[in-house]
C-alpha positions as a printed Julia matrix, in Angstrom:
281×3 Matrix{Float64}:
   0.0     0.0     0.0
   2.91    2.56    0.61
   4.12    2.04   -2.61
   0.42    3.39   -4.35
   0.75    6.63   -2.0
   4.54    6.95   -2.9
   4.05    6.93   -6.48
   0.5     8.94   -6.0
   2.78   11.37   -4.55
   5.64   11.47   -7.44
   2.58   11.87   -9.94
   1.53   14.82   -8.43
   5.34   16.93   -7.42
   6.03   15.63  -11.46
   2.54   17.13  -12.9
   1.6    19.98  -10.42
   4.91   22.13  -10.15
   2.17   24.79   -8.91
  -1.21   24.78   -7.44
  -4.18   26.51   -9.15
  -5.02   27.63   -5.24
  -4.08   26.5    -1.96
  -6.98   27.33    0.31
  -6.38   27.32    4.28
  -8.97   26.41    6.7
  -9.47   28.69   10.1
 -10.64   27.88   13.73
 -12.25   31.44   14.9
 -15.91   31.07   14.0
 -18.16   28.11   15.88
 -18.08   24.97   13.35
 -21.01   23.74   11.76
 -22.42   20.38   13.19
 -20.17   17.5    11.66
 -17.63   19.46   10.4
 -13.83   17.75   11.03
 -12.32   19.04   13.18
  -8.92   17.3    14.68
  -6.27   18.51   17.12
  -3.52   17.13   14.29
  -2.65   19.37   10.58
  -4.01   17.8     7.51
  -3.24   18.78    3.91
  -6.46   17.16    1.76
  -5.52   17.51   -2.29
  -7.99   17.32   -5.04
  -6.88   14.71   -7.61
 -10.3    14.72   -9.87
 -13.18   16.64   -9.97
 -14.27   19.21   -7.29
 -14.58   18.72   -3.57
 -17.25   20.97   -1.75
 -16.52   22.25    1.55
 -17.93   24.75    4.48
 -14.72   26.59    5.58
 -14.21   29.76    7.89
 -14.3    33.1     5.66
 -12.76   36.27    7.66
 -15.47   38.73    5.7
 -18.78   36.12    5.56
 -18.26   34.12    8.71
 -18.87   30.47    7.06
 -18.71   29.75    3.27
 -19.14   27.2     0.39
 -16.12   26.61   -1.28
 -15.41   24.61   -4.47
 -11.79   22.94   -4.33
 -10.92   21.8    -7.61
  -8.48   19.63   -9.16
  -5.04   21.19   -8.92
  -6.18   22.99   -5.85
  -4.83   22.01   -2.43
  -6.85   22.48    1.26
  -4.23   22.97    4.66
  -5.99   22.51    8.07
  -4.35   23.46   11.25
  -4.32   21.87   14.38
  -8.18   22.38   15.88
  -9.7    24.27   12.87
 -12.19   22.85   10.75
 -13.74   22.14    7.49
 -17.01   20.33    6.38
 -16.78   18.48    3.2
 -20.03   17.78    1.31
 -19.12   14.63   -0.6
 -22.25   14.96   -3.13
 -19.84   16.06   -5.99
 -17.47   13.06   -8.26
 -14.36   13.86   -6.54
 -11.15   12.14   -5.89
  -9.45   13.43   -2.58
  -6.12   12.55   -1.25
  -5.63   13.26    2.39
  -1.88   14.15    4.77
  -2.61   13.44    8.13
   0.15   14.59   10.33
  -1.02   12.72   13.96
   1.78   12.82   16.45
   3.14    9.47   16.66
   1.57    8.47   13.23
   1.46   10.03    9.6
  -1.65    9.01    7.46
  -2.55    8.62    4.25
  -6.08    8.43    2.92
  -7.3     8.45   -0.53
 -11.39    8.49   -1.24
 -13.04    8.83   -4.38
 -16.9     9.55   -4.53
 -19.26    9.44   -7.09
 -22.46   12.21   -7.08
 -25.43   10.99   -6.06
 -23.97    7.67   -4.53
 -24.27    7.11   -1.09
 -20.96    5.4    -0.08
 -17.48    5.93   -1.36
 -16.35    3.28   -4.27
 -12.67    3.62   -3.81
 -10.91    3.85   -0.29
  -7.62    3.3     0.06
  -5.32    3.61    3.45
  -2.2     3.63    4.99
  -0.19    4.88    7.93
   3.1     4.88    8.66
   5.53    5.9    12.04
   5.69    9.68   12.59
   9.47   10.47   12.67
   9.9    13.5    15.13
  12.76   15.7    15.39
  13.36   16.3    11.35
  12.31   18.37    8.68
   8.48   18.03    8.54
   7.92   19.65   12.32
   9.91   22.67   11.07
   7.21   22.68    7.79
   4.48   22.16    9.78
   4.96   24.58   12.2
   6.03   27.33    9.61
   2.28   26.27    7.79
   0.25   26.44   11.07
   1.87   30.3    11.37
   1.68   31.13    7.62
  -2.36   30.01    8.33
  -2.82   33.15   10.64
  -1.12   35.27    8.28
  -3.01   38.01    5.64
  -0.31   37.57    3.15
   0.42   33.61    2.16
   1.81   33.41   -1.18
   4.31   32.19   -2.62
   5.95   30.7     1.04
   2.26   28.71    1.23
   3.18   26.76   -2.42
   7.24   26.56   -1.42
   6.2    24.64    1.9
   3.36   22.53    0.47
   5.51   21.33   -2.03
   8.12   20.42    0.45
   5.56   18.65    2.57
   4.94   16.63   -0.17
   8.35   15.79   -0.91
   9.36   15.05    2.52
   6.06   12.48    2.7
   6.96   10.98   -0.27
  10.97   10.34    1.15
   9.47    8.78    3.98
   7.39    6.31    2.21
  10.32    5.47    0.26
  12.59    4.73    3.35
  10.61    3.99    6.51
  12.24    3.96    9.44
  14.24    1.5    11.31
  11.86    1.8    13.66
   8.65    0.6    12.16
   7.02   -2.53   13.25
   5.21   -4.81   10.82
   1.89   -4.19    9.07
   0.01   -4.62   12.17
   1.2    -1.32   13.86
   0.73    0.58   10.75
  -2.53   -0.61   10.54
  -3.44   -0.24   14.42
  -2.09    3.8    13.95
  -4.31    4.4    10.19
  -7.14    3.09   12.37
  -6.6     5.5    15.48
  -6.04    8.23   13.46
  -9.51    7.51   11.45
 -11.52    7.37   14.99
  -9.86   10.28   15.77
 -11.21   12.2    12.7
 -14.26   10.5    13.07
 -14.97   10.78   16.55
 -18.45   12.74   15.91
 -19.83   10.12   14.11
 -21.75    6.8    14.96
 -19.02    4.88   14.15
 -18.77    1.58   15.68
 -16.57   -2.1    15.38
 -18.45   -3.1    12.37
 -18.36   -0.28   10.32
 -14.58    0.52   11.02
 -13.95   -3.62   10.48
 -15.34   -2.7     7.07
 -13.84    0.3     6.14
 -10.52   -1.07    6.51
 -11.46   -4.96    4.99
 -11.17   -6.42    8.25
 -13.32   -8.5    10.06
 -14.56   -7.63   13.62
 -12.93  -10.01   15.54
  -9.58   -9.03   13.77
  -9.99   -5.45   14.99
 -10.5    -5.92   18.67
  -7.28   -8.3    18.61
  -5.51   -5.46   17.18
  -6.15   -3.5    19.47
  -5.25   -6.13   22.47
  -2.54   -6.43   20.92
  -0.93   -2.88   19.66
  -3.25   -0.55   22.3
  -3.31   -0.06   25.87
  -6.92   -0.11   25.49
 -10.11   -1.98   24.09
 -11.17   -0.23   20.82
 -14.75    1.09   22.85
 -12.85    2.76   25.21
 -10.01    4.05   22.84
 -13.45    5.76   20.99
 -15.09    7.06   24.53
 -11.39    8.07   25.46
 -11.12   10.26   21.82
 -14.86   11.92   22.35
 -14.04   13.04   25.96
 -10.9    14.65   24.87
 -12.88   16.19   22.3
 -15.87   17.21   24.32
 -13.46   18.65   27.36
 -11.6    20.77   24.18
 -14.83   21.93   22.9
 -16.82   22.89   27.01
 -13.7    25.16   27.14
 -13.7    26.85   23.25
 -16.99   27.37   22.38
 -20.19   28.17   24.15
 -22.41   25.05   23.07
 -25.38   24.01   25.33
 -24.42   20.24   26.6
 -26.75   18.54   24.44
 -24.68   20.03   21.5
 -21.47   19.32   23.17
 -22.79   15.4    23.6
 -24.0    14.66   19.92
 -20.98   16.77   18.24
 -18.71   14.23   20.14
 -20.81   11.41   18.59
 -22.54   10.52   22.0
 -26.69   10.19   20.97
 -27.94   10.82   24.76
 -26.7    14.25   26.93
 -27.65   12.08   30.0
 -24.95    9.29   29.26
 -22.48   11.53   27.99
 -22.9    13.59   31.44
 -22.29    9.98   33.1
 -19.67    9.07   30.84
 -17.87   12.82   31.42
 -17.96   12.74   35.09
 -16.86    8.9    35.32
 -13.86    9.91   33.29
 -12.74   13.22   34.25
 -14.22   12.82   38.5
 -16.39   16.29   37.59
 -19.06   16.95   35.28
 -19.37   18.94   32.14
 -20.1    21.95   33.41
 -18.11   21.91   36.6
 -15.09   21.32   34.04
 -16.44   24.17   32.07
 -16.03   26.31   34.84
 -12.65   25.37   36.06
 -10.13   27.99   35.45
């Protein structure tokens, strides 16, 4: 699988020597409900057709966008975007967690109600090297008025870098197993809001249930349930203390259904309840 992302990646540094935009999303106004939102960057490139998404606008608050092919999307840590998915689009996705680096490539066809072509892979984050120096430089060029041309110059290197470690992995990495333990981590953790469970993760990466929980028996320090309670809580304790959402809100944008068991589940974890927390300085 590394090798498809590797040569993805070569394909795209040969053919796009320069992006038709590079659009950057922002983490000022209140998200809409289900937008992504991940405390990790991710760089998300259009590879066909165009990719519809809600992103922060400084002048209009929230706005539709149209990323097209060519065109290149960079979310910092904790901001947001909402993609639409009802367009025939081909999206490959950076995800830069901090002991993993993922790569995710979805294609969608209008009208359809699942994705026909999904594709994953992680591999071991390698701290200490180039790509923390290019992601922090990205995160600060986000907040800036002025972006061009340093936003293409470190996009571009991103892309290189990712591409050199596909081509030598570390010493480091363990076998498939890990890899695959970290992709799946890092897809609960952009998925977080919604009702994902065993089944439908078992599925989305073509394994079967039983395979998953061993996985994580064997690679976690936790059962996959509580690894997905352990992500919304750290979400919902992230979002009592940024925005100003009633609880209910709080509860089903962290994927919990019920405000009553997410107030349960809140205070069993943290020893205080939502709004107590709220209120802590």
């Amino acid at each position: 699988m590394s090798q498809v992302f590797h040569q993805l990646l070569e394909t795209l540094l040969a053919e796009r020597e320069h992006f038709n935009r590079i659009w950057f999303a922002g983490d000022h106004v209140t998200p809409p409900p289900f937008s992504y939102q991940v405390n990790f960057p991710r760089l998300e490139m259009v590879i066909s057709g165009e990719y519809l998404n809600e992103l922060e606008d400084p002048d209009h608050g929230i706005t539709e966008v149209k990323i097209m092919a060519g065109d290149a999307l960079y979310i910092p840590p904790n901001s947001w975007n909402k993609p639409n998915w009802d367009t025939d689009c081909s999206v490959l996705s950076l995800l830069f967690g901090k002991r993993q680096l993922g790569f995710s490539l979805v294609s969608k066809s209008k009208g359809q109600a699942s994705f026909y072509d999904v594709q994953k892979h992680s591999i071991q984050t390698r701290t200490g090297f180039a790509i923390d120096h290019i992601l922090a430089a990205l995160n600060a060029l986000a907040k800036e008025p002025l972006q061009k041309p340093m936003d293409e110059h470190l996009l571009q290197a991103l892309m290189s870098y990712c591409q050199q470690m596909l081509a030598t992995p570390s010493s480091t990495n363990k076998k498939r197993s890990e890899d695959l333990y970290q992709g799946i981590c890092i897809y609960i953790q952009e998925n977080f809001h919604r009702p994902i469970t065993r089944d439908s993760i078992a599925k989305r990466f073509n394994i079967t249930p039983n395979h998953l929980s061993r996985l994580f028996r064997q690679q976690g320090h936790m059962r996959m349930a509580d690894y997905i309670t352990w992500v919304r809580i750290e979400r919902a304790k992230f979002m009592l203390k940024k925005y100003t959402f009633r609880l209910n809100e709080v509860a089903t944008r962290c994927g919990f259904q019920d405000v009553n068991y997410f107030y349960r589940v809140f205070k069993n974890k943290t020893g205080m309840t939502p709004s107590d927390y709220r209120g802590r300085d």
